[in-house]
mmCIF file of N, CA and C and ligand atoms in Angstrom:
data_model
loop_
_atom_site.group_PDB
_atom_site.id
_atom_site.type_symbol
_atom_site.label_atom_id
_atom_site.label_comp_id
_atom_site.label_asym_id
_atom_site.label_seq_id
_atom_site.Cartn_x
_atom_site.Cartn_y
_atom_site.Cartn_z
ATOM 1 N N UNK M 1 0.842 -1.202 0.000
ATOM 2 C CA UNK M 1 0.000 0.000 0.000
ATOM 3 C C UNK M 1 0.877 1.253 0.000
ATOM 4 N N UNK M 2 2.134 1.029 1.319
ATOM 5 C CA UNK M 2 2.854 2.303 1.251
ATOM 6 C C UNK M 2 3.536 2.651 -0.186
ATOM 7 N N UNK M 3 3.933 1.226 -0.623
ATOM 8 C CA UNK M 3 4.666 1.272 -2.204
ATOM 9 C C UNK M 3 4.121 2.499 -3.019
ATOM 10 N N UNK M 4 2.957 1.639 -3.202
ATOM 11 C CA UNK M 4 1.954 2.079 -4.280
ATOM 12 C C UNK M 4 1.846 3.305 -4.161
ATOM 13 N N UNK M 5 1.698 4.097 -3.138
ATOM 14 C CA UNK M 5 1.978 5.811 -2.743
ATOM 15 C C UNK M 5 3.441 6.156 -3.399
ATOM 16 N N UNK M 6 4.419 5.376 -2.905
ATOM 17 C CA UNK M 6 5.728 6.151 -3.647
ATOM 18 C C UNK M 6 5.714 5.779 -4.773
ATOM 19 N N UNK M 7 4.840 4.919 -5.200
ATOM 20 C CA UNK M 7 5.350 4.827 -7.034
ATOM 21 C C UNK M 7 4.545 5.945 -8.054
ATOM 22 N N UNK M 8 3.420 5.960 -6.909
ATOM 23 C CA UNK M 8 2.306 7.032 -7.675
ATOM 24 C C UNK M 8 3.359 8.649 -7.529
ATOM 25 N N UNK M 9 3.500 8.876 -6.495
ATOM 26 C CA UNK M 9 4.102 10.075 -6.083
ATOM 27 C C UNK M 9 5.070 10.762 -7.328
ATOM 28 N N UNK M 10 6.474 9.347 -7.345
ATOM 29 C CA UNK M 10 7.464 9.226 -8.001
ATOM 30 C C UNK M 10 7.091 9.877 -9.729
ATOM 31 N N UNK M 11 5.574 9.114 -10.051
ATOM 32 C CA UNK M 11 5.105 9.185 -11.589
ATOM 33 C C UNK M 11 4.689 10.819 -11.533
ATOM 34 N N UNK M 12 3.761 11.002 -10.745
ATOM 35 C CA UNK M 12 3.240 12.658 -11.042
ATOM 36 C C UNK M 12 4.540 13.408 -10.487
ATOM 37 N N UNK M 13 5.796 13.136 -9.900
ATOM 38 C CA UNK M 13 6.822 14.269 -9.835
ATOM 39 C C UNK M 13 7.801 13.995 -11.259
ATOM 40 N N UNK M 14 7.887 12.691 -12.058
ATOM 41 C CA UNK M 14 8.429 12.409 -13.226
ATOM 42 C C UNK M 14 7.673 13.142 -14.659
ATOM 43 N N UNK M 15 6.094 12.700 -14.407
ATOM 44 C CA UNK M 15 5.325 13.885 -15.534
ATOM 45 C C UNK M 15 5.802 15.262 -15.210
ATOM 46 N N UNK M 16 5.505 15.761 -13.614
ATOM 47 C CA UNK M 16 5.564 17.578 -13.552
ATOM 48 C C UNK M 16 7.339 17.712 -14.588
ATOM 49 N N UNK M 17 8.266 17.128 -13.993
ATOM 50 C CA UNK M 17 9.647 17.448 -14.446
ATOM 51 C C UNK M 17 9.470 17.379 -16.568
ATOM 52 N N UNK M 18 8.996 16.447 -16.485
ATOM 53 C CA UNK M 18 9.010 16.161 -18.190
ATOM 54 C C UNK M 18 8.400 17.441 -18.863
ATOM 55 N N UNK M 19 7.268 17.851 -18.238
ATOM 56 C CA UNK M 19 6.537 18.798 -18.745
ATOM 57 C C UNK M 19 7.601 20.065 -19.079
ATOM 58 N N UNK M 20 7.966 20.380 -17.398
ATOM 59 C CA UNK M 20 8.871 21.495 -17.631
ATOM 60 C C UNK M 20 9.997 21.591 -18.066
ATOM 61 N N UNK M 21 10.588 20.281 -18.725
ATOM 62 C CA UNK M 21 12.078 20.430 -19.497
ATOM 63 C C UNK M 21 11.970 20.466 -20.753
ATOM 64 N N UNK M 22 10.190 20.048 -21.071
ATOM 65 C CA UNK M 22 10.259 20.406 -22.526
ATOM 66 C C UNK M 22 9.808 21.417 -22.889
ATOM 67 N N UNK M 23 9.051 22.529 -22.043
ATOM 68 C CA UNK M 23 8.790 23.918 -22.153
ATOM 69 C C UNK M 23 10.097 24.708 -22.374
ATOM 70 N N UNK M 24 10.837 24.273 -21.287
ATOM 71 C CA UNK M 24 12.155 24.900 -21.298
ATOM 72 C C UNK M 24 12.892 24.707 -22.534
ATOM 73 N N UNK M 25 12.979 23.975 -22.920
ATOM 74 C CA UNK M 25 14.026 23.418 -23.832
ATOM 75 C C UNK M 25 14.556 24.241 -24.631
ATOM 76 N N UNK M 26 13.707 24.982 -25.475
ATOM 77 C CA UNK M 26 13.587 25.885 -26.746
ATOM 78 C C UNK M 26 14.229 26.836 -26.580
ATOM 79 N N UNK M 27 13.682 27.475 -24.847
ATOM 80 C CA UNK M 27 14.527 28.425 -24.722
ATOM 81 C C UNK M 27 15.552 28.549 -24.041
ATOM 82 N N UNK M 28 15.891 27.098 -23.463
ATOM 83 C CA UNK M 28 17.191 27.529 -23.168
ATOM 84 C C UNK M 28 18.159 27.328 -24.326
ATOM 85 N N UNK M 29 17.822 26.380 -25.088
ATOM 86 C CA UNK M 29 19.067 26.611 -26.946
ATOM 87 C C UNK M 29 19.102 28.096 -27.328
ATOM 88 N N UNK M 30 17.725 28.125 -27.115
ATOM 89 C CA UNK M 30 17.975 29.666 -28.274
ATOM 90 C C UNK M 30 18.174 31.012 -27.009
ATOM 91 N N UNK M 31 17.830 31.377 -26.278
ATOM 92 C CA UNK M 31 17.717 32.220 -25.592
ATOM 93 C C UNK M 31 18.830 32.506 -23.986
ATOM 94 N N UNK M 32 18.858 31.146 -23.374
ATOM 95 C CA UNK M 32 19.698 31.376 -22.240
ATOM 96 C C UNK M 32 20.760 31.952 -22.543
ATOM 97 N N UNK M 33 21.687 32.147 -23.401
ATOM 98 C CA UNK M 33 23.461 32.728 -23.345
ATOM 99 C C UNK M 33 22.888 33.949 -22.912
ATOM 100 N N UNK M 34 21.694 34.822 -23.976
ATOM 101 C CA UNK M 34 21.472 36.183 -23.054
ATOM 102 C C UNK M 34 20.893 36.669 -22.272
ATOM 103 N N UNK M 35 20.145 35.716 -22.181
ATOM 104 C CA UNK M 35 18.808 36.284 -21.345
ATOM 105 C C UNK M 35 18.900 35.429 -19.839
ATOM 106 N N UNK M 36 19.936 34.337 -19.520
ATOM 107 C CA UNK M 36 20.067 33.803 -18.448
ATOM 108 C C UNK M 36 19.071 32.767 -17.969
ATOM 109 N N UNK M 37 19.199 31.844 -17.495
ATOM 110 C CA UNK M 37 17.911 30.736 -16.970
ATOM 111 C C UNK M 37 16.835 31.363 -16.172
ATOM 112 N N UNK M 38 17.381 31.957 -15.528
ATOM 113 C CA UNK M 38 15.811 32.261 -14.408
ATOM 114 C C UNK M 38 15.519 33.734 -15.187
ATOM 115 N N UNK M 39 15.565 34.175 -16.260
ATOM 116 C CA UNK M 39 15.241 35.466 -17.464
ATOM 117 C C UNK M 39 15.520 36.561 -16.209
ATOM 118 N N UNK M 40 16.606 36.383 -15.618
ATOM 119 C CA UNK M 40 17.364 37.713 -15.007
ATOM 120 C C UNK M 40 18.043 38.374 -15.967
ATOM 121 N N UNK M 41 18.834 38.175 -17.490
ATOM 122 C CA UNK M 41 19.237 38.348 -17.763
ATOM 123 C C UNK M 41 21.050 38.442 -18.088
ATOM 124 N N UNK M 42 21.656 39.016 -18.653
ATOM 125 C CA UNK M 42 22.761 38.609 -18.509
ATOM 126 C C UNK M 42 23.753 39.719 -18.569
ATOM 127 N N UNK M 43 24.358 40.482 -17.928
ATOM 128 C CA UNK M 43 25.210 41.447 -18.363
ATOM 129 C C UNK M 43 26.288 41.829 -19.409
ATOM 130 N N UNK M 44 25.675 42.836 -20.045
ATOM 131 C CA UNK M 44 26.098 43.042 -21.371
ATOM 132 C C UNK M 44 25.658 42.485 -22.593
ATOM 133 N N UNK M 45 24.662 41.860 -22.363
ATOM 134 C CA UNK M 45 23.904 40.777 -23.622
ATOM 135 C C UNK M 45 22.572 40.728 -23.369
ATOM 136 N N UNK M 46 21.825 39.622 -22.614
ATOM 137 C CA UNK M 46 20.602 39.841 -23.166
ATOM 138 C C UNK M 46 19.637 40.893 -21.586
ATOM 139 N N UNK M 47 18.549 42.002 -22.006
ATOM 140 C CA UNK M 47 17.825 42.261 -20.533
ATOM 141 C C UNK M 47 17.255 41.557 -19.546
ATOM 142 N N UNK M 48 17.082 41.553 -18.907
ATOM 143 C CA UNK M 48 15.593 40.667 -17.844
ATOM 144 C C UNK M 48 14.500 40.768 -18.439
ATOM 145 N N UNK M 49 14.095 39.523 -18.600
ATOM 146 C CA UNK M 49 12.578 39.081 -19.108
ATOM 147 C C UNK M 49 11.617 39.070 -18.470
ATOM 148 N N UNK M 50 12.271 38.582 -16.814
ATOM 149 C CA UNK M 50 11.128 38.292 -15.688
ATOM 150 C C UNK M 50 10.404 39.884 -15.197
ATOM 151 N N UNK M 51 10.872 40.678 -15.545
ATOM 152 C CA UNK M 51 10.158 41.688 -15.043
ATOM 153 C C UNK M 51 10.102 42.656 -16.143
ATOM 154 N N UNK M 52 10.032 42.073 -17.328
ATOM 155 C CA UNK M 52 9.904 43.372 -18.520
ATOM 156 C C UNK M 52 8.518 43.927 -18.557
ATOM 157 N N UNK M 53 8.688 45.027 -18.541
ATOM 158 C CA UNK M 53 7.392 45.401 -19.013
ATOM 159 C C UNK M 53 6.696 44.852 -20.474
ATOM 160 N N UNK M 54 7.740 45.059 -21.274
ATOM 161 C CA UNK M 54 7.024 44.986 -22.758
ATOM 162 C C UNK M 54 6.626 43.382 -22.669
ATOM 163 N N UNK M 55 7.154 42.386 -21.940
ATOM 164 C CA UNK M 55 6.332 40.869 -22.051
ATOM 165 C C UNK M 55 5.209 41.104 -21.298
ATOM 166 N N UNK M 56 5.260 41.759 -20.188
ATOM 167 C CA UNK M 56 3.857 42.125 -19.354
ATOM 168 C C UNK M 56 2.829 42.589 -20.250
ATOM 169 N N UNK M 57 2.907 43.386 -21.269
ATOM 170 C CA UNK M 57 1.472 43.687 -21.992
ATOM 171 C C UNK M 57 1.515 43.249 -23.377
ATOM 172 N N UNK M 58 2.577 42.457 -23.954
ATOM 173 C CA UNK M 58 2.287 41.650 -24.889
ATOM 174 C C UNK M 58 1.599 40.617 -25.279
ATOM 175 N N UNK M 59 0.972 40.410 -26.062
ATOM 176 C CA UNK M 59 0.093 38.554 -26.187
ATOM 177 C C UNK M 59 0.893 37.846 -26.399
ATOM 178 N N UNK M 60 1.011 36.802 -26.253
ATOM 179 C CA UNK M 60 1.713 35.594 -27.056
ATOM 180 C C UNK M 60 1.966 36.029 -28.327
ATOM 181 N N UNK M 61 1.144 36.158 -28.745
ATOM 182 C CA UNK M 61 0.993 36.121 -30.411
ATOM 183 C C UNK M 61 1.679 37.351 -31.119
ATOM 184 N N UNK M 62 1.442 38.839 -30.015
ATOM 185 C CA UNK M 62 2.276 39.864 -30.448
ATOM 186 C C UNK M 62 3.858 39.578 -30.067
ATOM 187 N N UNK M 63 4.156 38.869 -29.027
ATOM 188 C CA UNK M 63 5.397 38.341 -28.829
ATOM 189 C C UNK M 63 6.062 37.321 -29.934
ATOM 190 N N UNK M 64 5.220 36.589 -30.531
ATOM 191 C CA UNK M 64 5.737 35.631 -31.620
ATOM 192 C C UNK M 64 6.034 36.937 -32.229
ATOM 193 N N UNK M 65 5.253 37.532 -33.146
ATOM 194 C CA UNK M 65 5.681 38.531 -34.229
ATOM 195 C C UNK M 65 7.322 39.300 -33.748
ATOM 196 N N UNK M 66 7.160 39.666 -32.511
ATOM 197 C CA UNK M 66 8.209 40.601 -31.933
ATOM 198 C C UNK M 66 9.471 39.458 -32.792
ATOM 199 N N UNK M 67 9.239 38.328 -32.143
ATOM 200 C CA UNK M 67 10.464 37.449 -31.989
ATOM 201 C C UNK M 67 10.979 37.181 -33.384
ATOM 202 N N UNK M 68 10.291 37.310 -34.273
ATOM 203 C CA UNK M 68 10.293 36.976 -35.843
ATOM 204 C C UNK M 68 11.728 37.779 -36.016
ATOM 205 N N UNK M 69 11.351 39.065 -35.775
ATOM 206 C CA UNK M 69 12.075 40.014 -36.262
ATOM 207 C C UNK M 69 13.477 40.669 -35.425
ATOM 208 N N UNK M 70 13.185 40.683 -33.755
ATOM 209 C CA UNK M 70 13.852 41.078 -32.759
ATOM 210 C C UNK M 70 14.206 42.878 -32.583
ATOM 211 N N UNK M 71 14.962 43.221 -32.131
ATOM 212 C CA UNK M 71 15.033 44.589 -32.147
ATOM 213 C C UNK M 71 16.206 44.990 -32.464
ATOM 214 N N UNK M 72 16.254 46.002 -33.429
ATOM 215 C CA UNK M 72 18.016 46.786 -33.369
ATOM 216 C C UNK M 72 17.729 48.689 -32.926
ATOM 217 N N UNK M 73 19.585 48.511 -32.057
ATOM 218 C CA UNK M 73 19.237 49.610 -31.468
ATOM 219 C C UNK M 73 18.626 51.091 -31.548
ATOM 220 N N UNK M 74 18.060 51.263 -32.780
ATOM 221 C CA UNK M 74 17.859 52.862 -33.356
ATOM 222 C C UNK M 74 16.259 52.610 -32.921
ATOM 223 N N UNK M 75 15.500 51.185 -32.672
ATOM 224 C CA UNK M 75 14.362 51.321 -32.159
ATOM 225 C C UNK M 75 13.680 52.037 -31.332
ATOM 226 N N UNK M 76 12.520 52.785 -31.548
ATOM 227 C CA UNK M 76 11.944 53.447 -30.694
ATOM 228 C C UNK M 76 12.087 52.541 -28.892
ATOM 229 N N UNK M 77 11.417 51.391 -28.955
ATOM 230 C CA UNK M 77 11.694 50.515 -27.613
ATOM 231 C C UNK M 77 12.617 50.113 -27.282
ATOM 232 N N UNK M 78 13.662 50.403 -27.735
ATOM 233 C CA UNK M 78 15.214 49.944 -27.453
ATOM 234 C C UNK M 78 15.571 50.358 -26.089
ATOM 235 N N UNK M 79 15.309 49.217 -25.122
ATOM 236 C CA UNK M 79 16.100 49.684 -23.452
ATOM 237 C C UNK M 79 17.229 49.169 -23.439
ATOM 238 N N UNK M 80 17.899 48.707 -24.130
ATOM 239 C CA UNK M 80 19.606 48.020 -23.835
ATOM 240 C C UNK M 80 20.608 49.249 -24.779
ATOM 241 N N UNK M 81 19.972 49.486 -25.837
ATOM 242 C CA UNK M 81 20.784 50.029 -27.279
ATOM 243 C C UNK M 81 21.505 48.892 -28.000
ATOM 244 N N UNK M 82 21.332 47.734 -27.515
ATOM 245 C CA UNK M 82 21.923 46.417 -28.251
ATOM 246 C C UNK M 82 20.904 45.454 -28.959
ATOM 247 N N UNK M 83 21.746 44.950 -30.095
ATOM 248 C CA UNK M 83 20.542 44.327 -30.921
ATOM 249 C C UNK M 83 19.912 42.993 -30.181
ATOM 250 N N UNK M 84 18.917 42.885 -30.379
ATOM 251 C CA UNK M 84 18.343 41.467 -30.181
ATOM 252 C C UNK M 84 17.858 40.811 -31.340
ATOM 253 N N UNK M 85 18.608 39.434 -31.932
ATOM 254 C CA UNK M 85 18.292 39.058 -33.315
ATOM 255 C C UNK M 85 17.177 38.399 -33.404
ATOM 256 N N UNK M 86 16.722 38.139 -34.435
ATOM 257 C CA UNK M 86 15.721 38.094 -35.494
ATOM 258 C C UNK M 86 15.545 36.310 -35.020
ATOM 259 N N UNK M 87 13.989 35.685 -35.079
ATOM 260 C CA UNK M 87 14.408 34.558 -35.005
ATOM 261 C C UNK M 87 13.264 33.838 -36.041
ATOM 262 N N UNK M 88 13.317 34.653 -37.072
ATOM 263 C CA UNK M 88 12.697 34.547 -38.045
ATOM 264 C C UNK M 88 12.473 32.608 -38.379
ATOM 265 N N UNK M 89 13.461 32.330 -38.260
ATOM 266 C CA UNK M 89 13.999 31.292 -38.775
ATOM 267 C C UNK M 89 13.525 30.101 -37.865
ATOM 268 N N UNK M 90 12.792 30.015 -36.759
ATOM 269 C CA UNK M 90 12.137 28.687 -36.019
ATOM 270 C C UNK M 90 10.185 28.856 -36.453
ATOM 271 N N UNK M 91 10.392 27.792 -36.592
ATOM 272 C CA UNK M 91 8.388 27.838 -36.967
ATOM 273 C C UNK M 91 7.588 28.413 -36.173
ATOM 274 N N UNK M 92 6.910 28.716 -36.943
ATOM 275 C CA UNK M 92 5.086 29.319 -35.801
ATOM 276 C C UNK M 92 5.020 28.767 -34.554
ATOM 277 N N UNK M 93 5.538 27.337 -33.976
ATOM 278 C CA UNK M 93 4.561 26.414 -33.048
ATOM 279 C C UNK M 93 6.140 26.893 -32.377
ATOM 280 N N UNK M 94 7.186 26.491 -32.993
ATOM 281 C CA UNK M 94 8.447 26.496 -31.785
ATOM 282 C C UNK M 94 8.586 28.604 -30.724
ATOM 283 N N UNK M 95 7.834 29.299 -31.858
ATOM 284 C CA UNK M 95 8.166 30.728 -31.111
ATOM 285 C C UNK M 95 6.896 30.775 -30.291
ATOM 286 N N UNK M 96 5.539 30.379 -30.480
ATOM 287 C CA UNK M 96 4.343 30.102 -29.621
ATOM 288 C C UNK M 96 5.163 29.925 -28.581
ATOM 289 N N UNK M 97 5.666 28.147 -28.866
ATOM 290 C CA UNK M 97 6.082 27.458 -27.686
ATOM 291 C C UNK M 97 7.140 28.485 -26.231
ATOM 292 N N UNK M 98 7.981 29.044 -26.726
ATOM 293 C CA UNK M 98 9.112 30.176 -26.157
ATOM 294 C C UNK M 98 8.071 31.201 -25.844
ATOM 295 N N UNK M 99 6.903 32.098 -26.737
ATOM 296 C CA UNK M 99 6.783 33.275 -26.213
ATOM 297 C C UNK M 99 5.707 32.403 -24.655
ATOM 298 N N UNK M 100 5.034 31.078 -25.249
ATOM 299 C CA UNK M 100 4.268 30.985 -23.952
ATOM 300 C C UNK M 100 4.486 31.126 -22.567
ATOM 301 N N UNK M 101 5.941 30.372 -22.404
ATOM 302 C CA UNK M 101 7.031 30.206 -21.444
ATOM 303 C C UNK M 101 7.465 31.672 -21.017
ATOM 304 N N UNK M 102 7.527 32.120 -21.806
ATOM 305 C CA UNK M 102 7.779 33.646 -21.211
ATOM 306 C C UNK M 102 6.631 34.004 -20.894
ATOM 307 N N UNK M 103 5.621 34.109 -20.788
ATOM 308 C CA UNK M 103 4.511 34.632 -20.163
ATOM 309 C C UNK M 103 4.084 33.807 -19.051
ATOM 310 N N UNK M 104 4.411 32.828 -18.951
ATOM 311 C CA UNK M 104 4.374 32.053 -17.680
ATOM 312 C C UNK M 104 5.134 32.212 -16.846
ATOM 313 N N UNK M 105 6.473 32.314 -17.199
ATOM 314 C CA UNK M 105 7.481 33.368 -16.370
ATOM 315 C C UNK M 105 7.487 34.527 -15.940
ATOM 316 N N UNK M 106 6.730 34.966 -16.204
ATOM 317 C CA UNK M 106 6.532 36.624 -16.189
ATOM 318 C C UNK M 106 5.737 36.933 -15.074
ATOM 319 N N UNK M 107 6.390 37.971 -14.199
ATOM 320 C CA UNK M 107 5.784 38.467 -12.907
ATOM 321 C C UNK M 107 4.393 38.942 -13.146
ATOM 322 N N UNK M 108 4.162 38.733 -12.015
ATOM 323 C CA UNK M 108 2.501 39.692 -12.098
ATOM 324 C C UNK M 108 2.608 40.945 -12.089
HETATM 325 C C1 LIG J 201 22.615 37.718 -28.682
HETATM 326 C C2 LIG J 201 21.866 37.903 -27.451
HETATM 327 C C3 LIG J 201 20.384 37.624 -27.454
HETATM 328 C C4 LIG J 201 19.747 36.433 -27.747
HETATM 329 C C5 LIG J 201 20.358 35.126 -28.218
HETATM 330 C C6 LIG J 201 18.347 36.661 -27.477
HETATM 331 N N1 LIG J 201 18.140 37.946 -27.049
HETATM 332 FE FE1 LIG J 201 16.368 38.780 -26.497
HETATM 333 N N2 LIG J 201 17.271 40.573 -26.272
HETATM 334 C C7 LIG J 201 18.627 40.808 -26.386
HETATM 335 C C8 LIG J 201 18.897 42.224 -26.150
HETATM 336 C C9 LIG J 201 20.245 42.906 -26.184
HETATM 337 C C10 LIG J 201 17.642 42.827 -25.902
HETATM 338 C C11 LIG J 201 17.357 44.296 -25.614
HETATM 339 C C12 LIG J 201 17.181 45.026 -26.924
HETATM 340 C C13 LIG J 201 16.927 46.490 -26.681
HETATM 341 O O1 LIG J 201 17.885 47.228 -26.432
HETATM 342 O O2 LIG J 201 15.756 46.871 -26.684
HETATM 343 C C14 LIG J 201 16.647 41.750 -25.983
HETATM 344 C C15 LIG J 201 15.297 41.958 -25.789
HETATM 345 C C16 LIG J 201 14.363 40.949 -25.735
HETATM 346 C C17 LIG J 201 12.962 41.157 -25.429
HETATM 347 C C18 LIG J 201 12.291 42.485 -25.152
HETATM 348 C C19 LIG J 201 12.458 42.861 -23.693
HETATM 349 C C20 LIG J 201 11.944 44.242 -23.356
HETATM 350 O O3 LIG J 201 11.710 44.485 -22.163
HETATM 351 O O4 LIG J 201 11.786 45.089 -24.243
HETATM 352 C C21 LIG J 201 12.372 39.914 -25.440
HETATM 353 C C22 LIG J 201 10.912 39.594 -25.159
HETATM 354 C C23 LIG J 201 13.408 38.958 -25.772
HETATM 355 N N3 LIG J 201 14.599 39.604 -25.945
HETATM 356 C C24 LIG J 201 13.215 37.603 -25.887
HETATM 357 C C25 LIG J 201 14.168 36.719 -26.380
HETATM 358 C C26 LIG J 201 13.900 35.326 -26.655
HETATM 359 C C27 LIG J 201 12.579 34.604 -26.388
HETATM 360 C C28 LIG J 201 15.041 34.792 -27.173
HETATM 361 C C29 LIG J 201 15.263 33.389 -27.707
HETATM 362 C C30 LIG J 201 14.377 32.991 -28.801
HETATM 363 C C31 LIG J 201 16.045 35.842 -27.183
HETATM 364 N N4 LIG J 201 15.470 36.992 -26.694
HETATM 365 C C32 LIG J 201 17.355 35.697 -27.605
HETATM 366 C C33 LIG J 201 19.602 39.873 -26.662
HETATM 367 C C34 LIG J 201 19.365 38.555 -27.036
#
């Protein structure tokens, strides 16, 4: 009986982990060097994510678009003055997948 509790336990803490390494995944290839694991950011490269404003009132979906393209510094929204590249180049479902994660990350 006690088993059967740690095997159950063991399975729903093995799903929660699976879930979140494959949310993660995407962005930590493409995104951690600048933006850092916990989206504190990274000095001299990428800003903090966890408390940006501009992810705070973005949709997903306006965040995919953002990400397509990224920002260079002559941008009106430019808070670093450093470019952030273009990620034109991963599909519809993989930048969904990243901008979702960032909004789940994202402070209240
Ligand atoms: C080469 C470093 C680099 C990489 C890689 C990178 N970024 Fe950035 N990112 C930046 C910089 C620099 C800025 C700030 C640009 C500016 O001055 O406005 C930025 C800005 C952003 C912003 C806007 C933040 C704000 O408050 O305006 C978002 C959102 C963002 N990045 C998400 C991502 C995601 C998601 C990825 C991975 C797909 C990624 N970045 C990869 C460097 C990077």
């Amino acid at each position: 009986m006690r088993n059967a509790a740690i095997v159950a336990g063991l399975f729903t803490f093995t799903l929660a982990t699976a879930a979140l390494a494959e949310e993660d995944e995407k962005f930590a290839q493409h995104c951690v060097a600048c933006h850092g694991t916990g989206l504190e950011g990274v000095e001299g490269l990428g800003v903090s994510l966890a408390d940006s404003a501009f992810v705070g009132r973005k949709t997903v979906g306006e965040l995919v678009a953002f990400l397509k393209v990224g920002r260079m510094p002559g941008d009106p929204e430019s808070v670093a003055g450093r470019p952030m590249p273009g990620f034109g180049w991963l599909t519809e479902a993989e930048l969904t997948e990243i901008a979702t994660y960032l909004k789940s990350r994202h402070g209240p």
